[in-house]
Amino acid sequence: MSIYEKIGGEAAVDAAVDIFYRKVLADDRINEFFDTVDMESQHTKQKAFLTMAFGGPNSYTGKDMREAHKNMKLTEDHFNAVAENLVATLQDLNVGQEEIDAIIAVCLTVKDDVLNV
Amino acid sequence: MTAIVFEGEPITLDEGETVLDGLLRLGHSIPHGCRSGVCQSCLLSATEIDKVANAQTGLSEAQKQLNFFLGCQCLPTEAMTVARVDADVSRIKATVMEKTQLNDQVWRLRLTADLDYRPGQYVTLWRDENLARSYSLASTHEQPWLEFHIRHYPEGEFSSWLVESLSKDDTLELNGPLGQFFYTAQSEDPMLMIAMGTGLAPIWGIVNEALMKQHRGPIEVVVGAKQAKDFYYREELGALQAQFDNLQVHWLSLDSDSPETANLYDYCQSNFSQLSDHKVYLCGGTSFVKKLRRYAFMAGASMRDIYADTFIAFGGEPG
Ligand SMILES: Cc1cc2nc3c(=O)[nH]c(=O)nc-3n(C[C@H](O)[C@H](O)[C@H](O)COP(=O)(O)OP(=O)(O)OC[C@H]3O[C@@H](n4cnc5c(N)ncnc54)[C@H](O)[C@@H]3O)c2cc1C
Ligand code: FES
């Protein structure tokens, strides 16, 4: 069973996305990247990101990740801040440490693409 | 660069140019309004449906079947064949039943037309082939007319025409209904509805529908304006509030004597700080909706439960 199925599939993503997006909007280290006019489409992007991180069905490729974050001048600190918010979200939802580790491992696989290095 | 064919004429679109912009650049007279995918006045039809699928957001199933699409949202990547849409298919006729001035700025327009809609949705009204603007529906089904609350901008093309030239028994065309801004709550859900200016129009429609459908949860309505004299429907909302225990209306204006009610944003943050499980309805201009959406979300409302209608300015952003 994939982590995605283990933590509850799409319903888990739905539960996580509001919490996660609220956390990043409140985080001064990174909220400038998320606080756009079109909150709804930003919210949809976060949902796609979480689906990917949870190992669910998604159409993201490394190339999309690279393209989407181009010119944003993201640093390691930004990446870590997002990861921290993700961990805190999963803890709020009582996801086990083992699953959290597996989810963060997925995020690390796209790190270079996100940072465009 | 993409080559398309418009009513038999080959046309080359510039890089990143929409079908609408290309046709206008070449001097074709194509109806249009918001250029944002909202008003649906720029409907065109295509021969190849799959090439316009991403320019069909918000269209009805019937319109999609007819291969209609929004010219302002269409950036073709390959050749396609495009034509105008017959107005008889996309619009209906409406007749002016009543036009009443509600205060210095706001006019109430009542039209009769055969339209199936939900209170709070909007339609696009047409002055003529070249001018269309969207307005929200304030009426409910019990009323045999469509009601609109229209703010008069002295420089505004449509609203000035409405104030100066439109009279009883005149006819005009409209298309719609459009949008998802209507009552969907469960009877017990707490509702918070925040309107700025004529943003009250759809909210008035939704409140009335909710009460008619015996909504039992608390309904808080917050109405904002620059000055207290810009308020309208105070008596009407007061009468509803007297009749229904679960309805509470708050009037906030910048010129208010009490600091409490002078700032809508602060007022909402301190009075409605916990919005989880709420259905939230927001209606007003672009920056108002943006700010209030963020507030509602941070106060715990789920993104799914925040409904917003933005009165984007058609003639270019004000200022
Ligand atoms: C979905 C939707 C629903 C709407 N519902 C309503 C409604 O119920 N009631 C209503 O009154 N309006 C509503 N509007 C706004 C309406 O469609 C027009 O934009 C508005 O009436 C102005 O049109 P106009 O032709 O008079 O002015 P335009 O000719 O388009 O504009 C001319 C000038 O007027 C001023 N102006 C126009 N709009 C604004 C603005 N929003 N804020 C500040 N200055 C402005 C600007 O100086 C602008 O340059 C809605 C818009 C949308 C998108
Ligand atoms: S939807 Fe295209 S101009 Fe309004």
XYZ file of C-alpha atoms and ligand atoms in Angstrom:
493
model
C 0.000 0.000 0.000
C 1.383 3.458 -0.868
C 1.607 6.173 1.800
C -1.113 7.957 -0.134
C -3.530 5.097 0.420
C -2.305 4.509 3.969
C -3.083 8.046 5.126
C -6.458 8.093 3.415
C -6.056 9.142 -0.223
C -7.780 12.212 -1.584
C -9.684 12.837 1.650
C -6.366 13.140 3.476
C -5.138 15.646 0.907
C -8.340 17.647 1.297
C -7.923 17.683 5.059
C -4.269 18.652 4.814
C -4.405 21.353 2.180
C -6.303 24.012 4.180
C -4.094 23.464 7.217
C -0.899 23.493 5.193
C -1.832 26.559 3.138
C -2.870 28.452 6.290
C 0.512 27.661 7.846
C 2.567 28.850 4.884
C 0.506 32.051 4.619
C 1.283 32.757 8.265
C 5.002 32.054 7.843
C 6.877 35.294 7.136
C 9.860 33.408 5.759
C 7.886 32.234 2.723
C 4.417 33.774 2.596
C 5.386 36.304 -0.087
C 5.495 33.389 -2.541
C 2.041 32.174 -1.649
C 0.123 35.384 -1.057
C -1.156 36.018 -4.573
C -4.328 37.662 -5.815
C -5.747 34.369 -6.884
C -5.835 32.434 -3.631
C -8.055 29.784 -5.131
C -5.620 28.795 -7.848
C -2.770 28.952 -5.331
C -4.785 26.605 -3.118
C -5.242 24.240 -6.067
C -1.474 24.239 -6.610
C -0.886 23.345 -2.976
C -3.312 20.489 -3.364
C -1.385 19.192 -6.354
C 1.853 19.524 -4.412
C 0.505 17.560 -1.447
C -0.878 14.855 -3.731
C 2.586 14.465 -5.163
C 4.283 14.512 -1.764
C 1.885 11.868 -0.479
C 2.729 9.651 -3.444
C -0.735 9.978 -4.978
C -1.724 10.145 -8.631
C -0.250 13.312 -10.059
C 1.105 14.604 -13.279
C 4.035 16.622 -11.950
C 7.384 15.955 -13.585
C 10.751 17.259 -12.465
C 10.663 19.545 -15.502
C 7.321 21.076 -14.431
C 8.713 21.652 -10.963
C 11.744 23.373 -12.431
C 9.641 25.510 -14.766
C 7.114 26.473 -12.062
C 9.789 27.743 -9.682
C 12.024 29.415 -12.246
C 13.058 32.999 -11.482
C 11.759 32.773 -7.929
C 15.281 32.712 -6.503
C 14.397 30.148 -3.871
C 17.001 29.142 -1.328
C 17.597 26.104 0.826
C 16.009 28.039 3.728
C 12.792 28.514 1.751
C 12.694 24.838 0.924
C 13.236 23.872 4.531
C 10.539 26.267 5.722
C 8.010 24.634 3.405
C 9.097 21.198 4.607
C 8.723 22.280 8.243
C 5.196 23.499 7.599
C 4.419 20.239 5.907
C 5.705 18.225 8.860
C 3.697 20.393 11.285
C 0.577 19.865 9.144
C 1.026 16.100 9.186
C 1.589 16.151 12.930
C -1.646 18.142 13.365
C -3.371 15.357 11.470
C -1.754 12.653 13.617
C 0.131 11.085 10.734
C 2.770 8.639 12.059
C 6.474 9.492 12.028
C 7.230 6.702 9.582
C 4.809 8.112 7.011
C 6.041 11.655 7.639
C 9.595 10.513 6.896
C 8.466 8.854 3.695
C 6.616 12.013 2.592
C 9.629 14.210 3.264
C 11.765 11.760 1.296
C 9.480 12.327 -1.705
C 9.852 16.088 -1.321
C 13.638 15.754 -1.255
C 13.564 14.065 -4.652
C 12.283 17.291 -6.242
C 14.439 19.653 -4.205
C 16.987 20.371 -6.952
C 14.233 21.063 -9.439
C 12.426 23.420 -7.070
C 15.610 25.329 -6.302
C 16.589 25.275 -9.961
C 20.098 24.035 -9.254
C 2.496 32.656 -34.147
C -0.611 30.659 -34.935
C -2.713 30.787 -38.076
C -6.477 30.553 -37.656
C -9.372 30.961 -40.042
C -12.122 33.395 -39.070
C -15.272 33.191 -41.178
C -13.225 32.201 -44.213
C -10.419 34.690 -43.697
C -6.943 33.437 -42.731
C -5.585 35.300 -39.706
C -2.215 35.150 -38.011
C -2.157 35.612 -34.267
C 0.872 37.124 -32.573
C 2.759 35.243 -29.902
C 0.647 35.139 -26.737
C -2.300 36.867 -28.421
C -5.816 35.667 -27.676
C -8.297 35.010 -30.458
C -10.318 38.031 -29.276
C -7.322 40.372 -29.283
C -6.233 39.171 -32.713
C -9.661 39.737 -34.239
C -9.968 43.186 -32.659
C -6.470 44.132 -33.832
C -7.470 43.335 -37.385
C -10.517 45.557 -37.126
C -13.230 42.948 -36.732
C -16.078 44.072 -34.577
C -16.392 41.376 -31.921
C -18.498 41.939 -28.816
C -16.458 41.786 -25.635
C -16.412 43.119 -22.082
C -14.293 42.035 -19.148
C -11.531 40.219 -21.044
C -11.219 38.061 -17.941
C -13.428 35.107 -18.723
C -16.251 36.404 -16.533
C -18.954 38.105 -18.622
C -19.148 35.663 -21.557
C -19.836 38.478 -24.000
C -16.973 37.341 -26.257
C -18.483 33.962 -27.206
C -17.218 32.485 -30.461
C -17.560 29.033 -31.922
C -14.905 26.667 -33.233
C -15.015 23.766 -35.626
C -12.577 21.716 -33.574
C -13.853 21.284 -30.050
C -10.711 19.783 -28.506
C -8.680 22.863 -29.362
C -10.819 25.223 -27.311
C -11.616 23.064 -24.296
C -9.479 25.197 -21.978
C -11.360 28.338 -23.057
C -14.733 26.906 -22.007
C -14.557 27.381 -18.237
C -17.941 28.475 -16.906
C -19.880 27.633 -20.075
C -23.056 25.549 -19.880
C -23.117 21.985 -21.182
C -25.299 23.106 -24.076
C -22.833 25.830 -25.023
C -19.946 23.364 -24.882
C -21.817 20.998 -27.155
C -22.156 23.817 -29.657
C -18.359 24.258 -29.583
C -18.679 27.721 -28.084
C -15.679 29.194 -26.336
C -14.515 32.492 -24.823
C -12.407 34.454 -27.294
C -10.645 36.354 -24.501
C -9.459 33.109 -22.892
C -8.310 31.292 -26.011
C -4.614 31.091 -26.902
C -4.533 28.642 -29.809
C -1.415 26.592 -30.347
C -2.480 25.082 -33.648
C -4.617 26.028 -36.613
C -8.365 26.186 -36.067
C -11.512 27.562 -37.632
C -13.516 30.168 -35.758
C -16.837 31.950 -36.290
C -19.131 34.429 -34.570
C -22.009 33.143 -32.512
C -25.556 34.087 -33.369
C -26.863 36.414 -30.647
C -30.274 34.732 -30.851
C -28.694 31.572 -29.528
C -26.656 33.104 -26.750
C -28.863 35.921 -25.435
C -32.426 36.553 -24.385
C -34.582 39.682 -24.427
C -35.548 41.549 -21.283
C -37.921 44.458 -20.727
C -37.486 47.263 -18.219
C -40.250 47.078 -15.663
C -38.992 49.634 -13.181
C -36.011 51.892 -12.626
C -35.683 53.541 -9.208
C -32.964 55.616 -7.602
C -32.127 54.200 -4.157
C -29.557 56.791 -3.054
C -27.011 59.236 -4.552
C -25.170 56.431 -6.288
C -27.286 53.335 -6.513
C -30.121 52.548 -8.902
C -32.437 49.613 -8.785
C -33.375 48.068 -12.093
C -36.139 45.531 -12.462
C -36.448 43.605 -15.696
C -38.854 40.986 -16.897
C -37.273 38.093 -18.770
C -37.676 34.379 -19.023
C -34.647 33.270 -17.060
C -34.029 30.295 -14.819
C -31.423 31.319 -12.224
C -30.328 31.137 -8.607
C -30.420 34.372 -6.542
C -26.853 35.676 -6.319
C -25.788 34.566 -9.780
C -25.091 37.267 -12.335
C -26.022 38.029 -15.911
C -24.387 40.181 -18.541
C -26.573 43.054 -19.768
C -26.122 44.490 -23.241
C -26.631 48.136 -24.182
C -25.912 47.287 -27.828
C -23.565 45.039 -29.798
C -20.556 46.874 -28.451
C -21.205 47.298 -24.757
C -21.888 44.610 -22.185
C -21.531 44.606 -18.383
C -22.205 41.993 -15.724
C -24.665 42.553 -12.847
C -25.704 40.351 -9.960
C -29.229 39.098 -9.374
C -30.779 40.443 -6.171
C -34.239 38.987 -6.766
C -35.639 35.631 -5.690
C -37.979 33.309 -7.550
C -41.032 34.604 -5.723
C -40.586 37.860 -7.564
C -41.764 38.015 -11.152
C -38.848 40.242 -12.133
C -35.060 40.234 -12.179
C -33.665 42.804 -9.776
C -30.295 44.558 -10.018
C -28.568 47.165 -7.820
C -26.375 49.240 -10.038
C -23.892 51.822 -8.891
C -23.663 54.866 -11.114
C -20.124 55.832 -12.078
C -20.342 59.284 -13.702
C -17.555 58.228 -16.086
C -18.993 54.775 -16.531
C -20.285 53.920 -19.970
C -22.936 51.410 -19.072
C -24.128 52.801 -15.754
C -24.404 56.343 -17.180
C -26.435 55.065 -20.098
C -28.677 53.235 -17.663
C -29.199 56.333 -15.513
C -29.579 58.823 -18.347
C -31.259 56.964 -21.189
C -32.872 53.709 -20.187
C -36.601 53.908 -19.404
C -39.561 51.747 -18.577
C -40.668 49.369 -21.343
C -37.333 49.597 -23.156
C -35.868 46.259 -24.115
C -32.318 45.067 -23.806
C -30.521 41.755 -24.181
C -28.836 39.645 -21.565
C -26.870 36.426 -21.336
C -26.560 34.102 -18.385
C -27.172 33.172 -15.633
C -23.510 32.849 -14.709
C -21.365 31.971 -11.726
C -21.562 29.822 -8.622
C -22.390 32.514 -6.076
C -25.617 31.244 -4.523
C -27.097 29.526 -1.485
C -25.720 26.017 -1.018
C -25.480 25.825 2.777
C -27.076 23.180 4.950
C -29.861 24.534 7.107
C -27.810 24.546 10.319
C -24.603 26.030 8.891
C -23.507 29.355 10.326
C -23.202 31.893 7.517
C -21.142 35.070 7.324
C -21.870 37.358 4.377
C -19.809 40.471 3.759
C -20.729 43.028 1.103
C -19.122 46.255 -0.004
C -21.319 48.797 -1.814
C -23.545 47.177 -4.426
C -21.900 43.899 -3.470
C -25.057 43.778 -1.380
C -27.070 42.869 -4.502
C -26.259 39.147 -4.680
C -26.101 38.905 -0.894
C -29.595 40.351 -0.598
C -30.766 37.676 -3.027
C -28.964 34.884 -1.177
C -30.146 35.985 2.290
C -33.723 36.022 1.080
C -33.416 32.614 -0.487
C -31.773 31.180 2.645
C -34.541 32.513 4.881
C -37.224 31.341 2.487
C -35.681 27.888 2.571
C -35.887 28.037 6.360
C -32.198 28.291 7.054
C -31.840 27.797 10.801
C -28.163 28.512 11.485
C -27.083 32.057 12.366
C -26.688 34.443 9.415
C -24.444 37.444 9.954
C -24.580 40.073 7.219
C -21.934 42.788 7.197
C -22.482 45.719 4.842
C -19.685 48.194 4.221
C -19.600 51.576 2.486
C -17.400 54.650 2.372
C -20.077 56.874 3.858
C -23.240 56.045 5.734
C -25.267 57.861 3.093
C -24.142 55.243 0.550
C -26.097 52.545 2.349
C -29.337 51.376 0.796
C -31.943 48.764 1.777
C -31.473 49.572 5.468
C -35.199 49.403 6.088
C -35.621 46.242 4.081
C -32.810 44.453 5.906
C -34.072 45.859 9.215
C -37.511 44.399 8.530
C -36.013 40.987 7.752
C -33.932 41.119 10.912
C -37.031 41.901 12.963
C -38.768 38.921 11.432
C -35.980 36.337 11.714
C -34.133 35.727 14.980
C -31.167 34.120 13.308
C -30.386 37.143 11.106
C -28.066 39.888 12.304
C -27.067 42.840 10.115
C -24.030 45.032 10.739
C -23.590 48.406 8.989
C -20.037 49.699 8.784
C -18.928 52.948 7.164
C -15.635 54.802 7.140
C -17.347 58.003 8.325
C -18.898 56.245 11.298
C -18.688 58.081 14.655
C -17.720 54.901 16.431
C -14.237 53.495 15.789
C -15.822 50.080 16.296
C -17.772 50.276 13.078
C -15.361 52.347 10.985
C -13.100 49.585 9.793
C -14.771 46.599 8.255
C -11.694 44.429 8.245
C -10.882 44.991 11.946
C -14.532 44.647 12.840
C -14.769 41.259 11.188
C -11.506 40.085 12.674
C -12.605 40.895 16.191
C -16.281 39.915 15.931
C -15.965 36.855 13.710
C -12.599 35.408 14.577
C -13.558 31.738 14.440
C -14.969 30.686 11.094
C -14.413 26.950 10.932
C -17.627 25.295 9.696
C -18.919 28.637 8.398
C -20.115 29.274 4.884
C -18.640 32.623 3.921
C -19.939 34.853 1.102
C -17.897 37.834 -0.028
C -18.823 40.381 -2.654
C -17.223 43.648 -3.745
C -14.250 44.991 -5.685
C -10.997 43.160 -6.375
C -8.894 44.329 -3.431
C -11.807 44.023 -1.003
C -12.452 40.413 -1.960
C -8.786 39.544 -1.855
C -8.333 40.946 1.635
C -11.521 39.417 3.018
C -10.882 36.029 1.473
C -7.527 35.867 3.176
C -9.079 36.933 6.477
C -11.856 34.325 6.230
C -9.424 31.572 5.351
C -6.987 32.455 8.143
C -9.927 32.618 10.569
C -10.535 28.952 9.857
C -13.043 28.839 6.995
C -12.280 26.061 4.580
C -11.343 27.327 1.098
C -14.208 25.242 -0.244
C -16.679 27.143 1.919
C -15.609 30.624 0.873
C -17.739 31.912 -1.985
C -16.636 35.136 -3.580
C -17.880 37.332 -6.369
C -15.511 40.021 -7.543
C -16.870 43.081 -9.341
C -13.875 43.469 -11.599
C -13.886 46.787 -13.451
C -14.565 46.347 -17.159
C -13.233 49.621 -18.491
C -9.788 48.922 -16.999
C -8.935 48.992 -13.293
C -9.929 52.260 -11.601
C -7.321 54.670 -10.299
C -19.552 39.190 -11.875
C -19.806 40.669 -11.750
C -20.958 41.113 -11.116
C -21.195 42.481 -10.981
N -22.332 42.889 -10.351
C -22.548 44.212 -10.145
C -23.706 44.671 -9.425
O -24.559 43.880 -8.986
N -23.852 46.007 -9.218
C -22.944 46.910 -9.696
O -23.124 48.121 -9.461
N -21.845 46.512 -10.406
C -21.637 45.190 -10.637
N -20.517 44.790 -11.351
C -19.651 45.817 -11.979
C -20.205 46.176 -13.368
O -20.120 45.059 -14.238
C -19.453 47.319 -14.068
O -18.072 47.093 -14.011
C -19.734 48.664 -13.433
O -21.132 48.908 -13.431
C -19.055 49.796 -14.196
O -19.488 49.783 -15.544
P -19.586 51.144 -16.385
O -19.756 50.777 -17.816
O -20.584 52.048 -15.777
O -18.158 51.780 -16.171
P -16.902 51.608 -17.157
O -17.156 52.393 -18.397
O -16.585 50.166 -17.287
O -15.787 52.263 -16.291
C -15.481 53.645 -16.432
C -14.812 54.183 -15.198
O -15.689 54.048 -14.078
C -14.947 53.802 -12.916
N -15.222 52.467 -12.365
C -15.809 51.416 -12.980
N -15.887 50.346 -12.178
C -15.326 50.708 -11.011
C -15.102 50.061 -9.785
N -15.472 48.786 -9.573
N -14.515 50.757 -8.784
C -14.138 52.046 -8.953
N -14.310 52.706 -10.093
C -14.905 52.077 -11.117
C -13.537 53.866 -13.311
O -13.064 55.189 -13.201
C -13.581 53.426 -14.753
O -12.427 53.759 -15.453
C -20.271 43.431 -11.498
C -19.120 42.963 -12.135
C -18.888 41.604 -12.270
C -17.650 41.145 -12.959
S -15.566 36.651 -20.946
Fe -14.392 37.294 -22.610
S -14.698 39.436 -22.584
Fe -15.721 38.791 -20.763
